[in-house]
Amino acid sequence: MSKLPEKIDLLQFRVPLSSDGMSVHQLVADCKPLDENSVYCNLLQCAHFSQTGCCAEVNGELVGFVSAYIPPGQPDTLFIWQVAVSESARGKGLAGRMIRHILDRESCRQIRFIEATITPTNSPSWALFTRLAEFYQAELKRMPMFDRDHHFNGKHESEDRVIVGPIQRG
């Protein structure tokens, strides 16, 4: 696995392609404790949601991936489905840069809110969304969404809904 260059500017950001599905699947599998989806799901994330997703590469190697979508009936919201960053690229702000890259696209100009679900114990994700709220000078709201017992039959930690917004662009 490539080491992330000291100059983060050497990274390349791009929209996902359906041919990235297997690489995305492997990256997510390497990023415990992320929930793994099927390869087919990753293929669809890359193909159907390419304009709201992001691949980060170093020397042609996938080191980061964000899957996101605009929920039906919420044209001003970007729902972040999953963020995966290879171990070699962690701690360098890559996740936030990928999300900002998505939001800078013409296809996302109408976005005013960033939304996700996060387990209460996922400190890195809470830190990411706190930094996004600070960057965009926005409020961060947190509320229960999917309950461990009611939605997951006790087999998965509860998921809280986080909303960042309205975001300030500038």
mmCIF file with all atom_site columns, C-alpha atoms in Angstrom:
data_model
loop_
_atom_site.group_PDB
_atom_site.id
_atom_site.type_symbol
_atom_site.label_atom_id
_atom_site.label_alt_id
_atom_site.label_comp_id
_atom_site.label_asym_id
_atom_site.label_entity_id
_atom_site.label_seq_id
_atom_site.pdbx_PDB_ins_code
_atom_site.Cartn_x
_atom_site.Cartn_y
_atom_site.Cartn_z
_atom_site.occupancy
_atom_site.B_iso_or_equiv
_atom_site.pdbx_formal_charge
_atom_site.auth_seq_id
_atom_site.auth_comp_id
_atom_site.auth_asym_id
_atom_site.auth_atom_id
_atom_site.pdbx_PDB_model_num
ATOM 1   C CA . MET A 1 1   ? 0.000   0.000  0.000   1.00 0.00 ? 1   MET A CA 1
ATOM 2   C CA . SER A 1 2   ? 1.331   3.426  -0.966  1.00 0.00 ? 2   SER A CA 1
ATOM 3   C CA . LYS A 1 3   ? 2.189   5.865  1.751   1.00 0.00 ? 3   LYS A CA 1
ATOM 4   C CA . LEU A 1 4   ? 0.338   9.146  1.516   1.00 0.00 ? 4   LEU A CA 1
ATOM 5   C CA . PRO A 1 5   ? 2.741   11.826 0.277   1.00 0.00 ? 5   PRO A CA 1
ATOM 6   C CA . GLU A 1 6   ? 3.769   14.509 2.741   1.00 0.00 ? 6   GLU A CA 1
ATOM 7   C CA . LYS A 1 7   ? 2.291   17.083 0.372   1.00 0.00 ? 7   LYS A CA 1
ATOM 8   C CA . ILE A 1 8   ? -1.397  16.276 0.406   1.00 0.00 ? 8   ILE A CA 1
ATOM 9   C CA . ASP A 1 9   ? -1.715  18.356 -2.790  1.00 0.00 ? 9   ASP A CA 1
ATOM 10  C CA . LEU A 1 10  ? -0.292  15.347 -4.678  1.00 0.00 ? 10  LEU A CA 1
ATOM 11  C CA . LEU A 1 11  ? -3.598  13.581 -4.139  1.00 0.00 ? 11  LEU A CA 1
ATOM 12  C CA . GLN A 1 12  ? -6.008  13.299 -7.008  1.00 0.00 ? 12  GLN A CA 1
ATOM 13  C CA . PHE A 1 13  ? -9.737  13.583 -6.420  1.00 0.00 ? 13  PHE A CA 1
ATOM 14  C CA . ARG A 1 14  ? -12.242 12.315 -8.975  1.00 0.00 ? 14  ARG A CA 1
ATOM 15  C CA . VAL A 1 15  ? -15.734 10.982 -9.383  1.00 0.00 ? 15  VAL A CA 1
ATOM 16  C CA . PRO A 1 16  ? -16.063 7.225  -8.871  1.00 0.00 ? 16  PRO A CA 1
ATOM 17  C CA . LEU A 1 17  ? -16.448 4.928  -11.868 1.00 0.00 ? 17  LEU A CA 1
ATOM 18  C CA . SER A 1 18  ? -18.234 1.580  -11.921 1.00 0.00 ? 18  SER A CA 1
ATOM 19  C CA . SER A 1 19  ? -14.803 -0.009 -12.455 1.00 0.00 ? 19  SER A CA 1
ATOM 20  C CA . ASP A 1 20  ? -13.864 1.233  -8.937  1.00 0.00 ? 20  ASP A CA 1
ATOM 21  C CA . GLY A 1 21  ? -16.412 -1.046 -7.262  1.00 0.00 ? 21  GLY A CA 1
ATOM 22  C CA . MET A 1 22  ? -14.008 -3.840 -6.322  1.00 0.00 ? 22  MET A CA 1
ATOM 23  C CA . SER A 1 23  ? -11.334 -1.408 -5.086  1.00 0.00 ? 23  SER A CA 1
ATOM 24  C CA . VAL A 1 24  ? -13.930 0.404  -2.998  1.00 0.00 ? 24  VAL A CA 1
ATOM 25  C CA . HIS A 1 25  ? -15.132 -2.905 -1.577  1.00 0.00 ? 25  HIS A CA 1
ATOM 26  C CA . GLN A 1 26  ? -11.565 -3.820 -0.543  1.00 0.00 ? 26  GLN A CA 1
ATOM 27  C CA . LEU A 1 27  ? -10.893 -0.365 0.942   1.00 0.00 ? 27  LEU A CA 1
ATOM 28  C CA . VAL A 1 28  ? -14.045 -0.541 3.061   1.00 0.00 ? 28  VAL A CA 1
ATOM 29  C CA . ALA A 1 29  ? -13.142 -4.083 4.177   1.00 0.00 ? 29  ALA A CA 1
ATOM 30  C CA . ASP A 1 30  ? -9.739  -2.757 5.291   1.00 0.00 ? 30  ASP A CA 1
ATOM 31  C CA . CYS A 1 31  ? -11.351 0.083  7.276   1.00 0.00 ? 31  CYS A CA 1
ATOM 32  C CA . LYS A 1 32  ? -12.734 -1.697 10.318  1.00 0.00 ? 32  LYS A CA 1
ATOM 33  C CA . PRO A 1 33  ? -15.231 -1.162 11.885  1.00 0.00 ? 33  PRO A CA 1
ATOM 34  C CA . LEU A 1 34  ? -17.017 0.153  8.776   1.00 0.00 ? 34  LEU A CA 1
ATOM 35  C CA . ASP A 1 35  ? -20.014 -1.892 7.704   1.00 0.00 ? 35  ASP A CA 1
ATOM 36  C CA . GLU A 1 36  ? -19.211 -3.794 4.536   1.00 0.00 ? 36  GLU A CA 1
ATOM 37  C CA . ASN A 1 37  ? -21.723 -3.680 1.721   1.00 0.00 ? 37  ASN A CA 1
ATOM 38  C CA . SER A 1 38  ? -21.928 -6.195 -1.099  1.00 0.00 ? 38  SER A CA 1
ATOM 39  C CA . VAL A 1 39  ? -19.681 -5.673 -4.117  1.00 0.00 ? 39  VAL A CA 1
ATOM 40  C CA . TYR A 1 40  ? -22.862 -5.052 -6.093  1.00 0.00 ? 40  TYR A CA 1
ATOM 41  C CA . CYS A 1 41  ? -23.817 -2.244 -3.705  1.00 0.00 ? 41  CYS A CA 1
ATOM 42  C CA . ASN A 1 42  ? -20.350 -0.699 -4.119  1.00 0.00 ? 42  ASN A CA 1
ATOM 43  C CA . LEU A 1 43  ? -20.700 -0.952 -7.900  1.00 0.00 ? 43  LEU A CA 1
ATOM 44  C CA . LEU A 1 44  ? -24.014 0.907  -7.699  1.00 0.00 ? 44  LEU A CA 1
ATOM 45  C CA . GLN A 1 45  ? -22.542 3.527  -5.366  1.00 0.00 ? 45  GLN A CA 1
ATOM 46  C CA . CYS A 1 46  ? -19.821 4.184  -7.934  1.00 0.00 ? 46  CYS A CA 1
ATOM 47  C CA . ALA A 1 47  ? -22.129 4.093  -10.963 1.00 0.00 ? 47  ALA A CA 1
ATOM 48  C CA . HIS A 1 48  ? -25.406 5.638  -9.783  1.00 0.00 ? 48  HIS A CA 1
ATOM 49  C CA . PHE A 1 49  ? -24.057 8.092  -7.224  1.00 0.00 ? 49  PHE A CA 1
ATOM 50  C CA . SER A 1 50  ? -20.836 9.137  -8.947  1.00 0.00 ? 50  SER A CA 1
ATOM 51  C CA . GLN A 1 51  ? -21.689 12.852 -8.930  1.00 0.00 ? 51  GLN A CA 1
ATOM 52  C CA . THR A 1 52  ? -22.082 12.763 -5.154  1.00 0.00 ? 52  THR A CA 1
ATOM 53  C CA . GLY A 1 53  ? -19.167 10.428 -4.465  1.00 0.00 ? 53  GLY A CA 1
ATOM 54  C CA . CYS A 1 54  ? -15.424 10.905 -4.405  1.00 0.00 ? 54  CYS A CA 1
ATOM 55  C CA . CYS A 1 55  ? -12.351 8.758  -4.946  1.00 0.00 ? 55  CYS A CA 1
ATOM 56  C CA . ALA A 1 56  ? -8.967  9.911  -3.661  1.00 0.00 ? 56  ALA A CA 1
ATOM 57  C CA . GLU A 1 57  ? -5.898  8.365  -5.277  1.00 0.00 ? 57  GLU A CA 1
ATOM 58  C CA . VAL A 1 58  ? -2.153  8.427  -4.835  1.00 0.00 ? 58  VAL A CA 1
ATOM 59  C CA . ASN A 1 59  ? -0.181  7.024  -7.771  1.00 0.00 ? 59  ASN A CA 1
ATOM 60  C CA . GLY A 1 60  ? -3.330  5.350  -9.090  1.00 0.00 ? 60  GLY A CA 1
ATOM 61  C CA . GLU A 1 61  ? -4.055  3.628  -5.767  1.00 0.00 ? 61  GLU A CA 1
ATOM 62  C CA . LEU A 1 62  ? -7.379  4.263  -4.041  1.00 0.00 ? 62  LEU A CA 1
ATOM 63  C CA . VAL A 1 63  ? -6.704  5.702  -0.567  1.00 0.00 ? 63  VAL A CA 1
ATOM 64  C CA . GLY A 1 64  ? -10.089 7.288  0.122   1.00 0.00 ? 64  GLY A CA 1
ATOM 65  C CA . PHE A 1 65  ? -13.722 6.977  -0.846  1.00 0.00 ? 65  PHE A CA 1
ATOM 66  C CA . VAL A 1 66  ? -16.895 8.847  0.056   1.00 0.00 ? 66  VAL A CA 1
ATOM 67  C CA . SER A 1 67  ? -20.302 7.592  -0.968  1.00 0.00 ? 67  SER A CA 1
ATOM 68  C CA . ALA A 1 68  ? -23.119 10.082 -0.687  1.00 0.00 ? 68  ALA A CA 1
ATOM 69  C CA . TYR A 1 69  ? -26.429 10.917 -2.290  1.00 0.00 ? 69  TYR A CA 1
ATOM 70  C CA . ILE A 1 70  ? -29.151 13.543 -2.374  1.00 0.00 ? 70  ILE A CA 1
ATOM 71  C CA . PRO A 1 71  ? -32.154 12.015 -0.583  1.00 0.00 ? 71  PRO A CA 1
ATOM 72  C CA . PRO A 1 72  ? -35.507 12.004 -2.408  1.00 0.00 ? 72  PRO A CA 1
ATOM 73  C CA . GLY A 1 73  ? -37.486 15.112 -1.473  1.00 0.00 ? 73  GLY A CA 1
ATOM 74  C CA . GLN A 1 74  ? -34.421 16.833 0.027   1.00 0.00 ? 74  GLN A CA 1
ATOM 75  C CA . PRO A 1 75  ? -32.671 18.541 -2.915  1.00 0.00 ? 75  PRO A CA 1
ATOM 76  C CA . ASP A 1 76  ? -30.671 20.779 -0.556  1.00 0.00 ? 76  ASP A CA 1
ATOM 77  C CA . THR A 1 77  ? -29.170 17.890 1.461   1.00 0.00 ? 77  THR A CA 1
ATOM 78  C CA . LEU A 1 78  ? -26.128 15.697 0.860   1.00 0.00 ? 78  LEU A CA 1
ATOM 79  C CA . PHE A 1 79  ? -26.400 12.466 2.837   1.00 0.00 ? 79  PHE A CA 1
ATOM 80  C CA . ILE A 1 80  ? -22.955 10.997 3.519   1.00 0.00 ? 80  ILE A CA 1
ATOM 81  C CA . TRP A 1 81  ? -23.438 7.241  3.362   1.00 0.00 ? 81  TRP A CA 1
ATOM 82  C CA . GLN A 1 82  ? -19.898 6.094  4.051   1.00 0.00 ? 82  GLN A CA 1
ATOM 83  C CA . VAL A 1 83  ? -16.384 7.482  4.372   1.00 0.00 ? 83  VAL A CA 1
ATOM 84  C CA . ALA A 1 84  ? -13.395 5.162  4.007   1.00 0.00 ? 84  ALA A CA 1
ATOM 85  C CA . VAL A 1 85  ? -9.771  6.263  4.330   1.00 0.00 ? 85  VAL A CA 1
ATOM 86  C CA . SER A 1 86  ? -6.866  3.824  4.117   1.00 0.00 ? 86  SER A CA 1
ATOM 87  C CA . GLU A 1 87  ? -4.715  3.490  7.205   1.00 0.00 ? 87  GLU A CA 1
ATOM 88  C CA . SER A 1 88  ? -1.783  5.134  5.413   1.00 0.00 ? 88  SER A CA 1
ATOM 89  C CA . ALA A 1 89  ? -3.853  8.256  4.720   1.00 0.00 ? 89  ALA A CA 1
ATOM 90  C CA . ARG A 1 90  ? -5.547  8.773  8.097   1.00 0.00 ? 90  ARG A CA 1
ATOM 91  C CA . GLY A 1 91  ? -5.018  11.795 10.283  1.00 0.00 ? 91  GLY A CA 1
ATOM 92  C CA . LYS A 1 92  ? -4.342  14.163 7.389   1.00 0.00 ? 92  LYS A CA 1
ATOM 93  C CA . GLY A 1 93  ? -7.804  15.652 6.840   1.00 0.00 ? 93  GLY A CA 1
ATOM 94  C CA . LEU A 1 94  ? -8.521  13.559 3.750   1.00 0.00 ? 94  LEU A CA 1
ATOM 95  C CA . ALA A 1 95  ? -12.140 12.740 4.657   1.00 0.00 ? 95  ALA A CA 1
ATOM 96  C CA . GLY A 1 96  ? -13.071 16.397 5.009   1.00 0.00 ? 96  GLY A CA 1
ATOM 97  C CA . ARG A 1 97  ? -11.287 17.317 1.792   1.00 0.00 ? 97  ARG A CA 1
ATOM 98  C CA . MET A 1 98  ? -13.198 14.644 -0.128  1.00 0.00 ? 98  MET A CA 1
ATOM 99  C CA . ILE A 1 99  ? -16.539 15.919 1.178   1.00 0.00 ? 99  ILE A CA 1
ATOM 100 C CA . ARG A 1 100 ? -15.602 19.526 0.386   1.00 0.00 ? 100 ARG A CA 1
ATOM 101 C CA . HIS A 1 101 ? -14.546 18.383 -3.112  1.00 0.00 ? 101 HIS A CA 1
ATOM 102 C CA . ILE A 1 102 ? -18.022 16.909 -3.644  1.00 0.00 ? 102 ILE A CA 1
ATOM 103 C CA . LEU A 1 103 ? -19.718 20.061 -2.375  1.00 0.00 ? 103 LEU A CA 1
ATOM 104 C CA . ASP A 1 104 ? -17.617 22.213 -4.733  1.00 0.00 ? 104 ASP A CA 1
ATOM 105 C CA . ARG A 1 105 ? -19.078 20.455 -7.779  1.00 0.00 ? 105 ARG A CA 1
ATOM 106 C CA . GLU A 1 106 ? -21.651 22.227 -9.900  1.00 0.00 ? 106 GLU A CA 1
ATOM 107 C CA . SER A 1 107 ? -24.028 19.298 -9.325  1.00 0.00 ? 107 SER A CA 1
ATOM 108 C CA . CYS A 1 108 ? -23.999 20.074 -5.567  1.00 0.00 ? 108 CYS A CA 1
ATOM 109 C CA . ARG A 1 109 ? -24.321 23.888 -5.622  1.00 0.00 ? 109 ARG A CA 1
ATOM 110 C CA . GLN A 1 110 ? -27.853 23.650 -4.181  1.00 0.00 ? 110 GLN A CA 1
ATOM 111 C CA . ILE A 1 111 ? -26.674 21.738 -1.091  1.00 0.00 ? 111 ILE A CA 1
ATOM 112 C CA . ARG A 1 112 ? -27.213 23.608 2.178   1.00 0.00 ? 112 ARG A CA 1
ATOM 113 C CA . PHE A 1 113 ? -27.158 20.686 4.619   1.00 0.00 ? 113 PHE A CA 1
ATOM 114 C CA . ILE A 1 114 ? -24.827 17.726 5.183   1.00 0.00 ? 114 ILE A CA 1
ATOM 115 C CA . GLU A 1 115 ? -26.407 14.735 6.862   1.00 0.00 ? 115 GLU A CA 1
ATOM 116 C CA . ALA A 1 116 ? -25.255 11.318 8.062   1.00 0.00 ? 116 ALA A CA 1
ATOM 117 C CA . THR A 1 117 ? -25.835 8.681  10.707  1.00 0.00 ? 117 THR A CA 1
ATOM 118 C CA . ILE A 1 118 ? -23.065 7.933  13.176  1.00 0.00 ? 118 ILE A CA 1
ATOM 119 C CA . THR A 1 119 ? -22.812 5.488  16.059  1.00 0.00 ? 119 THR A CA 1
ATOM 120 C CA . PRO A 1 120 ? -22.275 7.226  19.419  1.00 0.00 ? 120 PRO A CA 1
ATOM 121 C CA . THR A 1 121 ? -18.843 5.603  19.856  1.00 0.00 ? 121 THR A CA 1
ATOM 122 C CA . ASN A 1 122 ? -17.450 6.554  16.414  1.00 0.00 ? 122 ASN A CA 1
ATOM 123 C CA . SER A 1 123 ? -15.151 9.350  17.598  1.00 0.00 ? 123 SER A CA 1
ATOM 124 C CA . PRO A 1 124 ? -13.400 9.882  14.229  1.00 0.00 ? 124 PRO A CA 1
ATOM 125 C CA . SER A 1 125 ? -16.719 10.463 12.444  1.00 0.00 ? 125 SER A CA 1
ATOM 126 C CA . TRP A 1 126 ? -17.952 12.841 15.146  1.00 0.00 ? 126 TRP A CA 1
ATOM 127 C CA . ALA A 1 127 ? -14.687 14.760 14.843  1.00 0.00 ? 127 ALA A CA 1
ATOM 128 C CA . LEU A 1 128 ? -15.074 14.899 11.042  1.00 0.00 ? 128 LEU A CA 1
ATOM 129 C CA . PHE A 1 129 ? -18.597 16.324 11.188  1.00 0.00 ? 129 PHE A CA 1
ATOM 130 C CA . THR A 1 130 ? -17.629 18.767 13.941  1.00 0.00 ? 130 THR A CA 1
ATOM 131 C CA . ARG A 1 131 ? -14.799 20.038 11.712  1.00 0.00 ? 131 ARG A CA 1
ATOM 132 C CA . LEU A 1 132 ? -17.179 20.294 8.746   1.00 0.00 ? 132 LEU A CA 1
ATOM 133 C CA . ALA A 1 133 ? -19.590 22.373 10.854  1.00 0.00 ? 133 ALA A CA 1
ATOM 134 C CA . GLU A 1 134 ? -16.715 24.663 11.846  1.00 0.00 ? 134 GLU A CA 1
ATOM 135 C CA . PHE A 1 135 ? -15.429 24.931 8.265   1.00 0.00 ? 135 PHE A CA 1
ATOM 136 C CA . TYR A 1 136 ? -18.862 25.813 6.891   1.00 0.00 ? 136 TYR A CA 1
ATOM 137 C CA . GLN A 1 137 ? -19.757 28.015 9.893   1.00 0.00 ? 137 GLN A CA 1
ATOM 138 C CA . ALA A 1 138 ? -22.811 25.877 10.479  1.00 0.00 ? 138 ALA A CA 1
ATOM 139 C CA . GLU A 1 139 ? -24.683 24.348 13.357  1.00 0.00 ? 139 GLU A CA 1
ATOM 140 C CA . LEU A 1 140 ? -24.300 20.638 14.132  1.00 0.00 ? 140 LEU A CA 1
ATOM 141 C CA . LYS A 1 141 ? -27.475 18.916 15.308  1.00 0.00 ? 141 LYS A CA 1
ATOM 142 C CA . ARG A 1 142 ? -27.609 15.400 16.715  1.00 0.00 ? 142 ARG A CA 1
ATOM 143 C CA . MET A 1 143 ? -30.662 13.245 17.349  1.00 0.00 ? 143 MET A CA 1
ATOM 144 C CA . PRO A 1 144 ? -31.496 9.529  17.596  1.00 0.00 ? 144 PRO A CA 1
ATOM 145 C CA . MET A 1 145 ? -32.366 7.838  14.303  1.00 0.00 ? 145 MET A CA 1
ATOM 146 C CA . PHE A 1 146 ? -31.932 4.053  14.296  1.00 0.00 ? 146 PHE A CA 1
ATOM 147 C CA . ASP A 1 147 ? -32.174 2.282  17.633  1.00 0.00 ? 147 ASP A CA 1
ATOM 148 C CA . ARG A 1 148 ? -30.036 -0.745 18.481  1.00 0.00 ? 148 ARG A CA 1
ATOM 149 C CA . ASP A 1 149 ? -32.980 -2.834 19.686  1.00 0.00 ? 149 ASP A CA 1
ATOM 150 C CA . HIS A 1 150 ? -35.852 -1.482 17.626  1.00 0.00 ? 150 HIS A CA 1
ATOM 151 C CA . HIS A 1 151 ? -34.091 -1.287 14.233  1.00 0.00 ? 151 HIS A CA 1
ATOM 152 C CA . PHE A 1 152 ? -31.104 -3.636 14.560  1.00 0.00 ? 152 PHE A CA 1
ATOM 153 C CA . ASN A 1 153 ? -32.528 -6.367 16.852  1.00 0.00 ? 153 ASN A CA 1
ATOM 154 C CA . GLY A 1 154 ? -29.628 -5.738 19.223  1.00 0.00 ? 154 GLY A CA 1
ATOM 155 C CA . LYS A 1 155 ? -27.025 -6.693 16.582  1.00 0.00 ? 155 LYS A CA 1
ATOM 156 C CA . HIS A 1 156 ? -25.674 -3.213 15.758  1.00 0.00 ? 156 HIS A CA 1
ATOM 157 C CA . GLU A 1 157 ? -24.998 -0.107 17.758  1.00 0.00 ? 157 GLU A CA 1
ATOM 158 C CA . SER A 1 158 ? -27.620 2.645  17.536  1.00 0.00 ? 158 SER A CA 1
ATOM 159 C CA . GLU A 1 159 ? -27.114 5.281  14.844  1.00 0.00 ? 159 GLU A CA 1
ATOM 160 C CA . ASP A 1 160 ? -27.598 8.972  15.588  1.00 0.00 ? 160 ASP A CA 1
ATOM 161 C CA . ARG A 1 161 ? -28.618 11.376 12.859  1.00 0.00 ? 161 ARG A CA 1
ATOM 162 C CA . VAL A 1 162 ? -26.258 14.310 12.441  1.00 0.00 ? 162 VAL A CA 1
ATOM 163 C CA . ILE A 1 163 ? -27.145 17.409 10.440  1.00 0.00 ? 163 ILE A CA 1
ATOM 164 C CA . VAL A 1 164 ? -24.655 20.143 9.591   1.00 0.00 ? 164 VAL A CA 1
ATOM 165 C CA . GLY A 1 165 ? -26.185 23.318 8.240   1.00 0.00 ? 165 GLY A CA 1
ATOM 166 C CA . PRO A 1 166 ? -27.138 25.519 6.768   1.00 0.00 ? 166 PRO A CA 1
ATOM 167 C CA . ILE A 1 167 ? -23.611 25.613 5.343   1.00 0.00 ? 167 ILE A CA 1
ATOM 168 C CA . GLN A 1 168 ? -21.968 28.899 4.427   1.00 0.00 ? 168 GLN A CA 1
ATOM 169 C CA . ARG A 1 169 ? -20.054 28.922 1.178   1.00 0.00 ? 169 ARG A CA 1
ATOM 170 C CA . GLY A 1 170 ? -17.546 31.517 0.446   1.00 0.00 ? 170 GLY A CA 1
#
